[in-house]
PDB file of C-alpha atoms in Angstrom:
ATOM      1  CA  MET A   9     -24.334 -12.129  17.635  1.00 32.00           C
ATOM      2  CA  SER A  10     -20.982 -12.387  19.377  1.00 39.00           C
ATOM      3  CA  GLU A  11     -19.439  -9.406  21.134  1.00 40.00           C
ATOM      4  CA  SER A  12     -16.755  -8.995  18.534  1.00 41.00           C
ATOM      5  CA  THR A  13     -19.125  -9.013  15.562  1.00 42.00           C
ATOM      6  CA  ALA A  14     -21.333  -6.440  17.206  1.00 43.00           C
ATOM      7  CA  ILE A  15     -18.476  -3.932  17.391  1.00 53.00           C
ATOM      8  CA  ALA A  16     -17.224  -1.839  14.436  1.00 55.00           C
ATOM      9  CA  PRO A  17     -13.685  -0.678  14.293  1.00 58.00           C
ATOM     10  CA  ASP A  18     -13.420   2.627  16.205  1.00 62.00           C
ATOM     11  CA  ARG A  19     -11.010   5.591  16.238  1.00 62.00           C
ATOM     12  CA  ASN A  20      -8.762   4.032  18.898  1.00 72.00           C
ATOM     13  CA  LEU A  21      -7.622   1.426  16.476  1.00 82.00           C
ATOM     14  CA  ALA A  22      -5.649   4.063  14.437  1.00 79.00           C
ATOM     15  CA  LEU A  23      -2.774   4.489  16.806  1.00 83.00           C
ATOM     16  CA  GLU A  24      -2.581   0.763  17.629  1.00 89.00           C
ATOM     17  CA  LEU A  25      -1.953   0.129  13.915  1.00 92.00           C
ATOM     18  CA  VAL A  26       0.921   2.722  13.838  1.00 94.00           C
ATOM     19  CA  ARG A  27       2.625   0.969  16.689  1.00 93.00           C
ATOM     20  CA  VAL A  28       2.653  -2.144  14.401  1.00 95.00           C
ATOM     21  CA  THR A  29       4.083  -0.419  11.330  1.00 97.00           C
ATOM     22  CA  GLU A  30       6.635   1.392  13.451  1.00 96.00           C
ATOM     23  CA  ALA A  31       7.939  -1.932  14.820  1.00 95.00           C
ATOM     24  CA  ALA A  32       8.212  -3.478  11.287  1.00 96.00           C
ATOM     25  CA  ALA A  33       9.945  -0.382   9.933  1.00 97.00           C
ATOM     26  CA  ILE A  34      12.477  -0.250  12.764  1.00 96.00           C
ATOM     27  CA  ALA A  35      13.284  -3.996  12.357  1.00 95.00           C
ATOM     28  CA  GLY A  36      13.489  -3.760   8.609  1.00 95.00           C
ATOM     29  CA  GLY A  37      15.431  -0.456   8.740  1.00 95.00           C
ATOM     30  CA  ARG A  38      18.259  -2.285  10.364  1.00 93.00           C
ATOM     31  CA  TRP A  39      18.882  -3.844   6.937  1.00 95.00           C
ATOM     32  CA  VAL A  40      18.652  -0.671   4.688  1.00 96.00           C
ATOM     33  CA  GLY A  41      21.490  -0.845   2.196  1.00 96.00           C
ATOM     34  CA  ALA A  42      22.754  -4.163   3.445  1.00 96.00           C
ATOM     35  CA  GLY A  43      21.908  -5.949   0.086  1.00 96.00           C
ATOM     36  CA  ASP A  44      19.913  -8.685   1.777  1.00 95.00           C
ATOM     37  CA  LYS A  45      16.180  -8.286   1.097  1.00 92.00           C
ATOM     38  CA  ASN A  46      15.229 -11.593   2.652  1.00 92.00           C
ATOM     39  CA  ARG A  47      16.776 -10.787   6.037  1.00 93.00           C
ATOM     40  CA  ALA A  48      15.088  -7.356   5.867  1.00 94.00           C
ATOM     41  CA  ASP A  49      11.688  -8.854   5.151  1.00 92.00           C
ATOM     42  CA  GLY A  50      12.152 -11.564   7.759  1.00 91.00           C
ATOM     43  CA  ALA A  51      12.941  -9.149  10.525  1.00 93.00           C
ATOM     44  CA  ALA A  52      10.020  -6.868   9.575  1.00 94.00           C
ATOM     45  CA  VAL A  53       7.638  -9.854   9.475  1.00 92.00           C
ATOM     46  CA  ASP A  54       8.790 -11.075  12.870  1.00 91.00           C
ATOM     47  CA  ALA A  55       8.357  -7.643  14.477  1.00 93.00           C
ATOM     48  CA  MET A  56       5.034  -6.958  12.834  1.00 93.00           C
ATOM     49  CA  ARG A  57       3.638 -10.258  13.958  1.00 90.00           C
ATOM     50  CA  SER A  58       4.827  -9.888  17.512  1.00 90.00           C
ATOM     51  CA  PHE A  59       3.238  -6.399  17.910  1.00 91.00           C
ATOM     52  CA  MET A  60       0.062  -7.287  15.992  1.00 90.00           C
ATOM     53  CA  ASP A  61      -0.959  -9.723  18.688  1.00 88.00           C
ATOM     54  CA  SER A  62      -1.500  -6.778  21.095  1.00 89.00           C
ATOM     55  CA  VAL A  63      -3.919  -4.919  18.875  1.00 92.00           C
ATOM     56  CA  ARG A  64      -7.463  -5.023  20.069  1.00 91.00           C
ATOM     57  CA  MET A  65      -9.078  -6.775  17.162  1.00 92.00           C
ATOM     58  CA  ASN A  66     -10.184 -10.207  15.950  1.00 93.00           C
ATOM     59  CA  GLY A  67      -8.528 -10.025  12.526  1.00 92.00           C
ATOM     60  CA  THR A  68      -8.147 -12.359   9.606  1.00 93.00           C
ATOM     61  CA  VAL A  69      -5.316 -11.742   7.153  1.00 93.00           C
ATOM     62  CA  VAL A  70      -6.925 -11.344   3.678  1.00 91.00           C
ATOM     63  CA  ILE A  71      -3.728  -9.960   2.116  1.00 89.00           C
ATOM     64  CA  GLY A  72      -0.530 -11.127   3.646  1.00 85.00           C
ATOM     65  CA  GLU A  73       2.921 -12.216   2.653  1.00 71.00           C
ATOM     66  CA  GLY A  74       1.014 -14.829   0.756  1.00 55.00           C
ATOM     67  CA  GLU A  75       2.110 -17.245  -1.923  1.00 50.00           C
ATOM     68  CA  LYS A  76       4.569 -14.980  -3.617  1.00 50.00           C
ATOM     69  CA  ASP A  77       6.804 -14.693  -0.559  1.00 48.00           C
ATOM     70  CA  GLU A  78       6.246 -18.247   0.856  1.00 53.00           C
ATOM     71  CA  ALA A  79       6.098 -16.727   4.307  1.00 51.00           C
ATOM     72  CA  PRO A  80       5.734 -18.768   7.492  1.00 57.00           C
ATOM     73  CA  MET A  81       3.915 -15.872   9.216  1.00 72.00           C
ATOM     74  CA  LEU A  82       1.290 -13.370   8.103  1.00 81.00           C
ATOM     75  CA  PHE A  83      -0.207 -15.810   5.551  1.00 82.00           C
ATOM     76  CA  ASN A  84      -3.648 -15.396   4.077  1.00 83.00           C
ATOM     77  CA  GLY A  85      -6.273 -16.759   6.516  1.00 86.00           C
ATOM     78  CA  GLU A  86      -4.116 -16.280   9.604  1.00 89.00           C
ATOM     79  CA  LYS A  87      -5.843 -15.063  12.700  1.00 92.00           C
ATOM     80  CA  VAL A  88      -4.231 -11.881  14.213  1.00 93.00           C
ATOM     81  CA  GLY A  89      -4.898  -9.503  17.036  1.00 92.00           C
ATOM     82  CA  ASP A  90      -5.725 -10.268  20.701  1.00 91.00           C
ATOM     83  CA  GLY A  91      -9.012 -11.863  19.764  1.00 89.00           C
ATOM     84  CA  THR A  92     -11.254  -9.137  21.230  1.00 87.00           C
ATOM     85  CA  GLY A  93     -12.786  -6.111  19.615  1.00 84.00           C
ATOM     86  CA  PRO A  94     -14.073  -5.997  16.059  1.00 88.00           C
ATOM     87  CA  ASP A  95     -14.103  -8.743  13.468  1.00 92.00           C
ATOM     88  CA  VAL A  96     -11.940  -7.294  10.611  1.00 94.00           C
ATOM     89  CA  ASP A  97     -10.160  -8.029   7.366  1.00 95.00           C
ATOM     90  CA  VAL A  98      -6.492  -7.333   7.591  1.00 94.00           C
ATOM     91  CA  ALA A  99      -4.055  -6.480   4.802  1.00 92.00           C
ATOM     92  CA  VAL A 100      -0.395  -6.206   5.631  1.00 92.00           C
ATOM     93  CA  ASP A 101       3.021  -5.706   3.942  1.00 92.00           C
ATOM     94  CA  PRO A 102       5.792  -5.567   6.482  1.00 93.00           C
ATOM     95  CA  ILE A 103       7.946  -4.139   3.755  1.00 94.00           C
ATOM     96  CA  ASP A 104       6.423  -2.719   0.574  1.00 93.00           C
ATOM     97  CA  GLY A 105       9.737  -2.554  -1.395  1.00 93.00           C
ATOM     98  CA  THR A 106      12.077  -5.160  -0.024  1.00 93.00           C
ATOM     99  CA  ARG A 107      14.431  -4.513  -2.938  1.00 94.00           C
ATOM    100  CA  LEU A 108      14.373  -0.754  -2.140  1.00 95.00           C
ATOM    101  CA  THR A 109      15.220  -1.537   1.400  1.00 96.00           C
ATOM    102  CA  ALA A 110      18.059  -3.817   0.558  1.00 96.00           C
ATOM    103  CA  LEU A 111      19.578  -1.348  -1.945  1.00 96.00           C
ATOM    104  CA  GLY A 112      18.853   1.800   0.130  1.00 95.00           C
ATOM    105  CA  TYR A 113      16.535   3.286  -2.416  1.00 94.00           C
ATOM    106  CA  ASN A 114      13.600   5.596  -1.695  1.00 92.00           C
ATOM    107  CA  ASN A 115       9.967   4.751  -0.959  1.00 92.00           C
ATOM    108  CA  ALA A 116      10.104   1.554   1.069  1.00 95.00           C
ATOM    109  CA  LEU A 117       7.243   1.458   3.619  1.00 95.00           C
ATOM    110  CA  SER A 118       5.763  -0.780   6.208  1.00 96.00           C
ATOM    111  CA  VAL A 119       1.859  -0.854   5.738  1.00 95.00           C
ATOM    112  CA  PHE A 120      -1.106  -2.147   7.492  1.00 94.00           C
ATOM    113  CA  ALA A 121      -4.732  -1.794   6.549  1.00 94.00           C
ATOM    114  CA  VAL A 122      -7.920  -2.870   8.300  1.00 94.00           C
ATOM    115  CA  ALA A 123     -11.580  -2.892   7.234  1.00 94.00           C
ATOM    116  CA  GLU A 124     -14.775  -4.453   8.428  1.00 93.00           C
ATOM    117  CA  LYS A 125     -14.862  -8.172   7.980  1.00 94.00           C
ATOM    118  CA  GLY A 126     -15.823  -9.461   4.516  1.00 94.00           C
ATOM    119  CA  SER A 127     -15.332  -5.985   2.850  1.00 95.00           C
ATOM    120  CA  MET A 128     -11.895  -6.485   1.053  1.00 95.00           C
ATOM    121  CA  PHE A 129     -11.846  -7.860  -2.486  1.00 92.00           C
ATOM    122  CA  ASP A 130     -10.379 -11.370  -2.673  1.00 85.00           C
ATOM    123  CA  PRO A 131      -7.348 -11.044  -4.951  1.00 79.00           C
ATOM    124  CA  SER A 132      -6.233 -14.709  -4.775  1.00 75.00           C
ATOM    125  CA  ALA A 133      -7.166 -15.596  -8.359  1.00 78.00           C
ATOM    126  CA  VAL A 134      -5.106 -12.937 -10.098  1.00 88.00           C
ATOM    127  CA  PHE A 135      -1.885 -11.399  -8.820  1.00 89.00           C
ATOM    128  CA  TYR A 136      -1.737  -8.322 -11.139  1.00 94.00           C
ATOM    129  CA  MET A 137      -4.022  -5.591 -12.258  1.00 96.00           C
ATOM    130  CA  GLU A 138      -3.959  -2.492 -14.462  1.00 97.00           C
ATOM    131  CA  LYS A 139      -4.250   0.518 -12.215  1.00 97.00           C
ATOM    132  CA  MET A 140      -5.015   4.288 -12.363  1.00 98.00           C
ATOM    133  CA  VAL A 141      -4.908   6.515  -9.386  1.00 98.00           C
ATOM    134  CA  VAL A 142      -5.732  10.265  -9.237  1.00 98.00           C
ATOM    135  CA  GLY A 143      -6.518  12.748  -6.549  1.00 96.00           C
ATOM    136  CA  PRO A 144     -10.008  14.040  -5.612  1.00 95.00           C
ATOM    137  CA  GLU A 145      -9.972  16.861  -8.219  1.00 96.00           C
ATOM    138  CA  ALA A 146      -9.813  14.484 -11.134  1.00 96.00           C
ATOM    139  CA  ALA A 147     -11.615  11.487  -9.614  1.00 95.00           C
ATOM    140  CA  ASP A 148     -15.003  12.118 -11.410  1.00 95.00           C
ATOM    141  CA  PHE A 149     -13.563  12.793 -14.761  1.00 96.00           C
ATOM    142  CA  VAL A 150     -11.127   9.895 -15.680  1.00 97.00           C
ATOM    143  CA  ASP A 151     -11.942   6.360 -16.727  1.00 97.00           C
ATOM    144  CA  LEU A 152      -9.524   3.444 -17.134  1.00 97.00           C
ATOM    145  CA  ARG A 153     -11.272   2.401 -20.296  1.00 97.00           C
ATOM    146  CA  LEU A 154     -10.435   5.721 -22.065  1.00 97.00           C
ATOM    147  CA  PRO A 155      -7.210   6.195 -23.961  1.00 98.00           C
ATOM    148  CA  VAL A 156      -4.179   7.237 -21.962  1.00 98.00           C
ATOM    149  CA  LYS A 157      -3.875  10.600 -23.751  1.00 98.00           C
ATOM    150  CA  GLN A 158      -7.456  11.389 -22.995  1.00 98.00           C
ATOM    151  CA  ASN A 159      -7.195  10.644 -19.312  1.00 98.00           C
ATOM    152  CA  ILE A 160      -3.985  12.711 -19.061  1.00 98.00           C
ATOM    153  CA  HIS A 161      -5.731  15.696 -20.647  1.00 98.00           C
ATOM    154  CA  LEU A 162      -8.735  15.253 -18.329  1.00 98.00           C
ATOM    155  CA  VAL A 163      -6.373  15.278 -15.360  1.00 98.00           C
ATOM    156  CA  ALA A 164      -4.682  18.431 -16.635  1.00 98.00           C
ATOM    157  CA  LYS A 165      -8.103  20.087 -17.045  1.00 98.00           C
ATOM    158  CA  ALA A 166      -9.218  19.084 -13.596  1.00 97.00           C
ATOM    159  CA  LEU A 167      -5.964  20.402 -11.982  1.00 97.00           C
ATOM    160  CA  ASP A 168      -6.025  23.532 -14.132  1.00 97.00           C
ATOM    161  CA  LYS A 169      -2.433  23.071 -15.272  1.00 96.00           C
ATOM    162  CA  PRO A 170      -0.707  22.612 -18.627  1.00 98.00           C
ATOM    163  CA  VAL A 171      -0.371  19.019 -19.829  1.00 98.00           C
ATOM    164  CA  HIS A 172       3.382  19.343 -19.831  1.00 97.00           C
ATOM    165  CA  GLN A 173       3.309  19.824 -16.089  1.00 97.00           C
ATOM    166  CA  VAL A 174       1.365  16.658 -15.389  1.00 98.00           C
ATOM    167  CA  ASN A 175       3.548  14.043 -13.588  1.00 97.00           C
ATOM    168  CA  VAL A 176       2.587  10.355 -14.079  1.00 98.00           C
ATOM    169  CA  CYS A 177       4.033   7.733 -11.712  1.00 96.00           C
ATOM    170  CA  VAL A 178       4.921   4.415 -13.437  1.00 97.00           C
ATOM    171  CA  LEU A 179       6.656   1.294 -12.246  1.00 95.00           C
ATOM    172  CA  GLU A 180       9.887   0.882 -14.194  1.00 95.00           C
ATOM    173  CA  ARG A 181       9.197  -2.402 -15.946  1.00 95.00           C
ATOM    174  CA  PRO A 182       9.610  -3.608 -19.584  1.00 96.00           C
ATOM    175  CA  ARG A 183       5.910  -4.222 -19.719  1.00 96.00           C
ATOM    176  CA  HIS A 184       5.371  -0.499 -19.518  1.00 97.00           C
ATOM    177  CA  GLU A 185       7.352   0.588 -22.535  1.00 97.00           C
ATOM    178  CA  GLN A 186       4.265   1.170 -24.681  1.00 98.00           C
ATOM    179  CA  LEU A 187       2.538   2.989 -21.848  1.00 98.00           C
ATOM    180  CA  VAL A 188       5.579   5.284 -21.319  1.00 98.00           C
ATOM    181  CA  ARG A 189       5.567   6.100 -25.043  1.00 98.00           C
ATOM    182  CA  GLU A 190       1.816   7.038 -24.885  1.00 98.00           C
ATOM    183  CA  ILE A 191       2.406   9.243 -21.796  1.00 98.00           C
ATOM    184  CA  ARG A 192       5.167  11.138 -23.383  1.00 98.00           C
ATOM    185  CA  GLU A 193       3.336  11.482 -26.768  1.00 98.00           C
ATOM    186  CA  ALA A 194       0.447  12.945 -24.717  1.00 98.00           C
ATOM    187  CA  GLY A 195       2.899  15.659 -23.539  1.00 98.00           C
ATOM    188  CA  ALA A 196       3.075  14.553 -19.885  1.00 98.00           C
ATOM    189  CA  ARG A 197       6.037  13.686 -17.705  1.00 98.00           C
ATOM    190  CA  VAL A 198       6.910  10.196 -16.486  1.00 98.00           C
ATOM    191  CA  LYS A 199       8.220   9.662 -12.911  1.00 95.00           C
ATOM    192  CA  PHE A 200       9.577   6.140 -12.620  1.00 95.00           C
ATOM    193  CA  ILE A 201       9.511   4.119  -9.386  1.00 93.00           C
ATOM    194  CA  MET A 202      11.542   0.898  -9.014  1.00 92.00           C
ATOM    195  CA  ASP A 203       9.031  -0.837  -6.665  1.00 89.00           C
ATOM    196  CA  GLY A 204       6.549  -0.067  -3.957  1.00 81.00           C
ATOM    197  CA  ASP A 205       3.502   1.159  -5.879  1.00 88.00           C
ATOM    198  CA  VAL A 206       1.500   1.588  -2.659  1.00 92.00           C
ATOM    199  CA  ALA A 207       3.635   4.696  -1.988  1.00 91.00           C
ATOM    200  CA  GLY A 208       3.165   5.737  -5.594  1.00 92.00           C
ATOM    201  CA  ALA A 209      -0.597   5.275  -5.426  1.00 94.00           C
ATOM    202  CA  ILE A 210      -1.051   7.235  -2.257  1.00 93.00           C
ATOM    203  CA  ALA A 211       1.275  10.016  -3.551  1.00 92.00           C
ATOM    204  CA  ALA A 212      -0.983  10.324  -6.652  1.00 95.00           C
ATOM    205  CA  ALA A 213      -4.174  10.333  -4.645  1.00 94.00           C
ATOM    206  CA  ARG A 214      -2.766  13.131  -2.343  1.00 91.00           C
ATOM    207  CA  GLY A 215      -1.066  15.056  -5.159  1.00 87.00           C
ATOM    208  CA  THR A 216       2.305  14.590  -3.334  1.00 85.00           C
ATOM    209  CA  GLY A 217       4.870  14.961  -6.223  1.00 86.00           C
ATOM    210  CA  VAL A 218       2.800  13.265  -8.805  1.00 95.00           C
ATOM    211  CA  ASP A 219      -0.638  13.744 -10.360  1.00 97.00           C
ATOM    212  CA  MET A 220      -1.574  10.201 -11.316  1.00 98.00           C
ATOM    213  CA  LEU A 221      -0.366   6.644 -11.342  1.00 98.00           C
ATOM    214  CA  LEU A 222      -0.715   4.303 -14.289  1.00 98.00           C
ATOM    215  CA  GLY A 223       0.447   0.814 -15.109  1.00 97.00           C
ATOM    216  CA  THR A 224       0.131  -2.858 -14.162  1.00 97.00           C
ATOM    217  CA  GLY A 225       1.119  -3.799 -10.585  1.00 94.00           C
ATOM    218  CA  GLY A 226       0.111  -6.122  -7.766  1.00 91.00           C
ATOM    219  CA  THR A 227      -3.630  -6.685  -7.024  1.00 91.00           C
ATOM    220  CA  PRO A 228      -2.950  -6.972  -3.264  1.00 90.00           C
ATOM    221  CA  GLU A 229      -1.132  -3.624  -3.293  1.00 92.00           C
ATOM    222  CA  GLY A 230      -4.038  -2.066  -5.081  1.00 94.00           C
ATOM    223  CA  ILE A 231      -6.394  -3.211  -2.262  1.00 93.00           C
ATOM    224  CA  VAL A 232      -4.004  -1.865   0.347  1.00 93.00           C
ATOM    225  CA  ALA A 233      -3.877   1.459  -1.357  1.00 94.00           C
ATOM    226  CA  ALA A 234      -7.641   1.549  -1.743  1.00 95.00           C
ATOM    227  CA  CYS A 235      -7.934   1.605   2.061  1.00 93.00           C
ATOM    228  CA  ALA A 236      -5.817   4.744   2.179  1.00 93.00           C
ATOM    229  CA  ILE A 237      -7.472   6.395  -0.863  1.00 94.00           C
ATOM    230  CA  LYS A 238     -10.903   6.003   0.784  1.00 91.00           C
ATOM    231  CA  ALA A 239      -9.628   8.544   3.404  1.00 86.00           C
ATOM    232  CA  THR A 240      -8.129  10.931   0.890  1.00 85.00           C
ATOM    233  CA  GLY A 241     -11.044  11.451  -1.453  1.00 85.00           C
ATOM    234  CA  GLY A 242      -8.905  10.361  -4.415  1.00 92.00           C
ATOM    235  CA  MET A 243      -9.747   7.369  -6.652  1.00 96.00           C
ATOM    236  CA  ILE A 244      -8.183   4.100  -7.763  1.00 97.00           C
ATOM    237  CA  GLN A 245      -9.543   1.992 -10.699  1.00 98.00           C
ATOM    238  CA  GLY A 246      -8.259  -1.413 -11.602  1.00 97.00           C
ATOM    239  CA  ARG A 247      -8.793  -4.151 -14.100  1.00 96.00           C
ATOM    240  CA  LEU A 248      -7.509  -7.684 -13.417  1.00 95.00           C
ATOM    241  CA  ALA A 249      -4.585  -8.708 -15.678  1.00 95.00           C
ATOM    242  CA  PRO A 250      -3.959 -12.456 -15.706  1.00 93.00           C
ATOM    243  CA  THR A 251      -0.336 -13.321 -16.657  1.00 91.00           C
ATOM    244  CA  ASP A 252      -1.181 -16.621 -18.320  1.00 92.00           C
ATOM    245  CA  GLU A 253      -4.047 -18.878 -19.431  1.00 92.00           C
ATOM    246  CA  ALA A 254      -3.914 -20.854 -16.215  1.00 91.00           C
ATOM    247  CA  GLU A 255      -4.401 -17.734 -14.120  1.00 91.00           C
ATOM    248  CA  LYS A 256      -7.117 -16.460 -16.518  1.00 91.00           C
ATOM    249  CA  GLN A 257      -9.030 -19.733 -16.144  1.00 91.00           C
ATOM    250  CA  LYS A 258      -8.670 -19.586 -12.345  1.00 89.00           C
ATOM    251  CA  ALA A 259     -10.191 -16.120 -12.314  1.00 89.00           C
ATOM    252  CA  LEU A 260     -13.084 -17.221 -14.547  1.00 90.00           C
ATOM    253  CA  ASP A 261     -13.697 -20.298 -12.306  1.00 90.00           C
ATOM    254  CA  ALA A 262     -13.844 -17.839  -9.353  1.00 88.00           C
ATOM    255  CA  GLY A 263     -16.581 -15.919 -11.100  1.00 89.00           C
ATOM    256  CA  LEU A 264     -14.476 -12.791 -11.821  1.00 90.00           C
ATOM    257  CA  ASP A 265     -15.208 -10.455 -14.771  1.00 92.00           C
ATOM    258  CA  LEU A 266     -11.819  -9.727 -16.428  1.00 92.00           C
ATOM    259  CA  GLU A 267     -13.247  -6.813 -18.388  1.00 93.00           C
ATOM    260  CA  ALA A 268     -14.780  -5.135 -15.347  1.00 94.00           C
ATOM    261  CA  VAL A 269     -13.206  -1.819 -14.032  1.00 96.00           C
ATOM    262  CA  LEU A 270     -12.964  -2.163 -10.303  1.00 96.00           C
ATOM    263  CA  THR A 271     -13.479   1.018  -8.372  1.00 96.00           C
ATOM    264  CA  THR A 272     -12.234   2.022  -4.923  1.00 96.00           C
ATOM    265  CA  GLY A 273     -15.449   0.833  -3.540  1.00 95.00           C
ATOM    266  CA  ASP A 274     -15.182  -2.505  -5.209  1.00 96.00           C
ATOM    267  CA  LEU A 275     -11.722  -3.103  -3.810  1.00 96.00           C
ATOM    268  CA  VAL A 276     -12.790  -2.180  -0.297  1.00 96.00           C
ATOM    269  CA  ARG A 277     -16.549  -2.111   0.219  1.00 95.00           C
ATOM    270  CA  SER A 278     -16.484  -0.775   3.864  1.00 92.00           C
ATOM    271  CA  ASP A 279     -16.713   2.869   4.595  1.00 89.00           C
ATOM    272  CA  ASN A 280     -15.052   2.197   7.928  1.00 90.00           C
ATOM    273  CA  CYS A 281     -11.448   1.311   7.197  1.00 91.00           C
ATOM    274  CA  TYR A 282      -7.981   2.296   8.367  1.00 92.00           C
ATOM    275  CA  PHE A 283      -4.504   2.565   6.787  1.00 94.00           C
ATOM    276  CA  ALA A 284      -1.241   3.030   8.522  1.00 95.00           C
ATOM    277  CA  ALA A 285       2.265   3.242   7.094  1.00 96.00           C
ATOM    278  CA  THR A 286       5.724   3.945   8.494  1.00 97.00           C
ATOM    279  CA  GLY A 287       8.611   5.036   6.180  1.00 97.00           C
ATOM    280  CA  ILE A 288      11.614   2.678   6.079  1.00 97.00           C
ATOM    281  CA  THR A 289      13.575   4.721   3.534  1.00 97.00           C
ATOM    282  CA  ASP A 290      13.011   8.327   2.544  1.00 95.00           C
ATOM    283  CA  GLY A 291      10.322   8.980  -0.050  1.00 90.00           C
ATOM    284  CA  GLU A 292       7.725  11.536  -1.206  1.00 83.00           C
ATOM    285  CA  LEU A 293       5.207  10.196   1.228  1.00 88.00           C
ATOM    286  CA  LEU A 294       7.326   9.811   4.360  1.00 93.00           C
ATOM    287  CA  ARG A 295      10.793  10.013   5.810  1.00 96.00           C
ATOM    288  CA  GLY A 296      12.599   6.760   6.496  1.00 97.00           C
ATOM    289  CA  VAL A 297      13.889   5.446   9.826  1.00 97.00           C
ATOM    290  CA  ARG A 298      16.540   7.820  11.265  1.00 96.00           C
ATOM    291  CA  TYR A 299      19.219   7.193  13.881  1.00 91.00           C
ATOM    292  CA  GLU A 300      20.189  10.296  15.920  1.00 90.00           C
ATOM    293  CA  GLY A 301      22.330   9.678  18.964  1.00 85.00           C
ATOM    294  CA  ARG A 302      20.394   7.624  21.385  1.00 87.00           C
ATOM    295  CA  ARG A 303      17.145   7.910  19.497  1.00 93.00           C
ATOM    296  CA  ILE A 304      15.518   6.157  16.544  1.00 95.00           C
ATOM    297  CA  ILE A 305      13.106   8.461  14.855  1.00 97.00           C
ATOM    298  CA  THR A 306      10.182   7.189  12.727  1.00 97.00           C
ATOM    299  CA  GLU A 307       7.580   8.997  10.648  1.00 98.00           C
ATOM    300  CA  SER A 308       4.232   7.472   9.938  1.00 97.00           C
ATOM    301  CA  ILE A 309       0.874   8.286   8.411  1.00 95.00           C
ATOM    302  CA  VAL A 310      -2.483   6.983   9.567  1.00 94.00           C
ATOM    303  CA  MET A 311      -5.792   7.420   7.886  1.00 92.00           C
ATOM    304  CA  ARG A 312      -9.347   6.770   8.770  1.00 90.00           C
ATOM    305  CA  SER A 313     -11.982   6.722   6.026  1.00 90.00           C
ATOM    306  CA  THR A 314     -15.004   7.413   8.207  1.00 86.00           C
ATOM    307  CA  SER A 315     -13.811  10.845   9.256  1.00 86.00           C
ATOM    308  CA  GLY A 316     -11.428  11.435   6.347  1.00 86.00           C
ATOM    309  CA  THR A 317      -8.686  12.091   8.898  1.00 87.00           C
ATOM    310  CA  VAL A 318      -5.082  11.872   7.816  1.00 89.00           C
ATOM    311  CA  ARG A 319      -2.477  12.175  10.618  1.00 91.00           C
ATOM    312  CA  THR A 320       1.303  12.286  10.438  1.00 93.00           C
ATOM    313  CA  VAL A 321       3.061  10.859  13.454  1.00 95.00           C
ATOM    314  CA  GLU A 322       6.700  11.431  14.246  1.00 96.00           C
ATOM    315  CA  ALA A 323       7.895   9.203  17.129  1.00 95.00           C
ATOM    316  CA  GLU A 324      11.113   8.781  19.037  1.00 95.00           C
ATOM    317  CA  HIS A 325      12.262   5.333  20.197  1.00 93.00           C
ATOM    318  CA  GLN A 326      15.055   4.120  22.508  1.00 90.00           C
ATOM    319  CA  PRO A 327      17.390   1.667  20.676  1.00 84.00           C
ATOM    320  CA  GLU A 328      17.923  -0.484  23.783  1.00 81.00           C
ATOM    321  CA  LYS A 329      14.183  -1.359  23.646  1.00 76.00           C
ATOM    322  CA  TRP A 330      14.665  -2.707  20.133  1.00 75.00           C
ATOM    323  CA  SER A 331      17.809  -4.837  20.681  1.00 75.00           C
ATOM    324  CA  ARG A 332      15.994  -8.013  19.654  1.00 73.00           C
ATOM    325  CA  TRP A 333      15.748  -6.667  16.086  1.00 66.00           C
ATOM    326  CA  LEU A 334      18.704  -4.346  15.867  1.00 70.00           C
ATOM    327  CA  ASP A 335      21.339  -6.699  17.100  1.00 67.00           C
ATOM    328  CA  SER A 336      20.383  -9.648  14.859  1.00 59.00           C
TER     329      SER A 336
END
């Protein structure tokens, strides 16, 4: 057994990951409100890739910019880290919410998740999945196979609150029109988000402004969120949702069960995983990048599933150290 495979990710990895998401957030933050999501994403990818090479790990990108972004860096299968330390699966999104960043809207994040090698679900066959996320109080009561109304009432009972006070986070998409009607008919409130359902999922798992997340979103984002949810005690359930017959057949050829409900443990099988995120724009989860005189201030969150530790990190940075990304 090689030295790297004999070592499991340890607690020191947490702050190394935060340095990477801080870099991506600062680089992407330069383009908040500028209306150019491609330049924002490109700057964040460049910064994240540069800082990632200093992290003590032998990582393989399992979830990266991937096919949907046609990215030249941080693609699936790419080797990252300094080549020492543990062998790990890596999931990254330099900007979860590129449109949010470009338009200056809330809830854009830079995210980075790590788990023991071979433990992350392979989402390559199907890009979308139905999702439900709740906090630890309701985790043992809800089931994605139940009707929406029943799950909402179960959440209300678990939280000991009236149904009309239950807030459900939903991506604002035409495909969710029927879901929204069912939520409102059940008596609950709908809180729309434009993009960035990683932030929405974590907010639901932690009870930060919302009580549950429902709807169809990206499979990769669901796996990234699962790494964070493992540390919070909440729960995510997902069911793969192919968009056409070709994607459905690809999933079947890969041996995937399209009727199966995937749990948090199915999406990330390791009990030793890490999640880090830094705010790019303000949101329920984190404050965005701020510029105060000769300081750049970032707010980040880092989670470790083994200990269940969730840390919030506020950091000050000197603009002159970031001129490569701020002056572009």
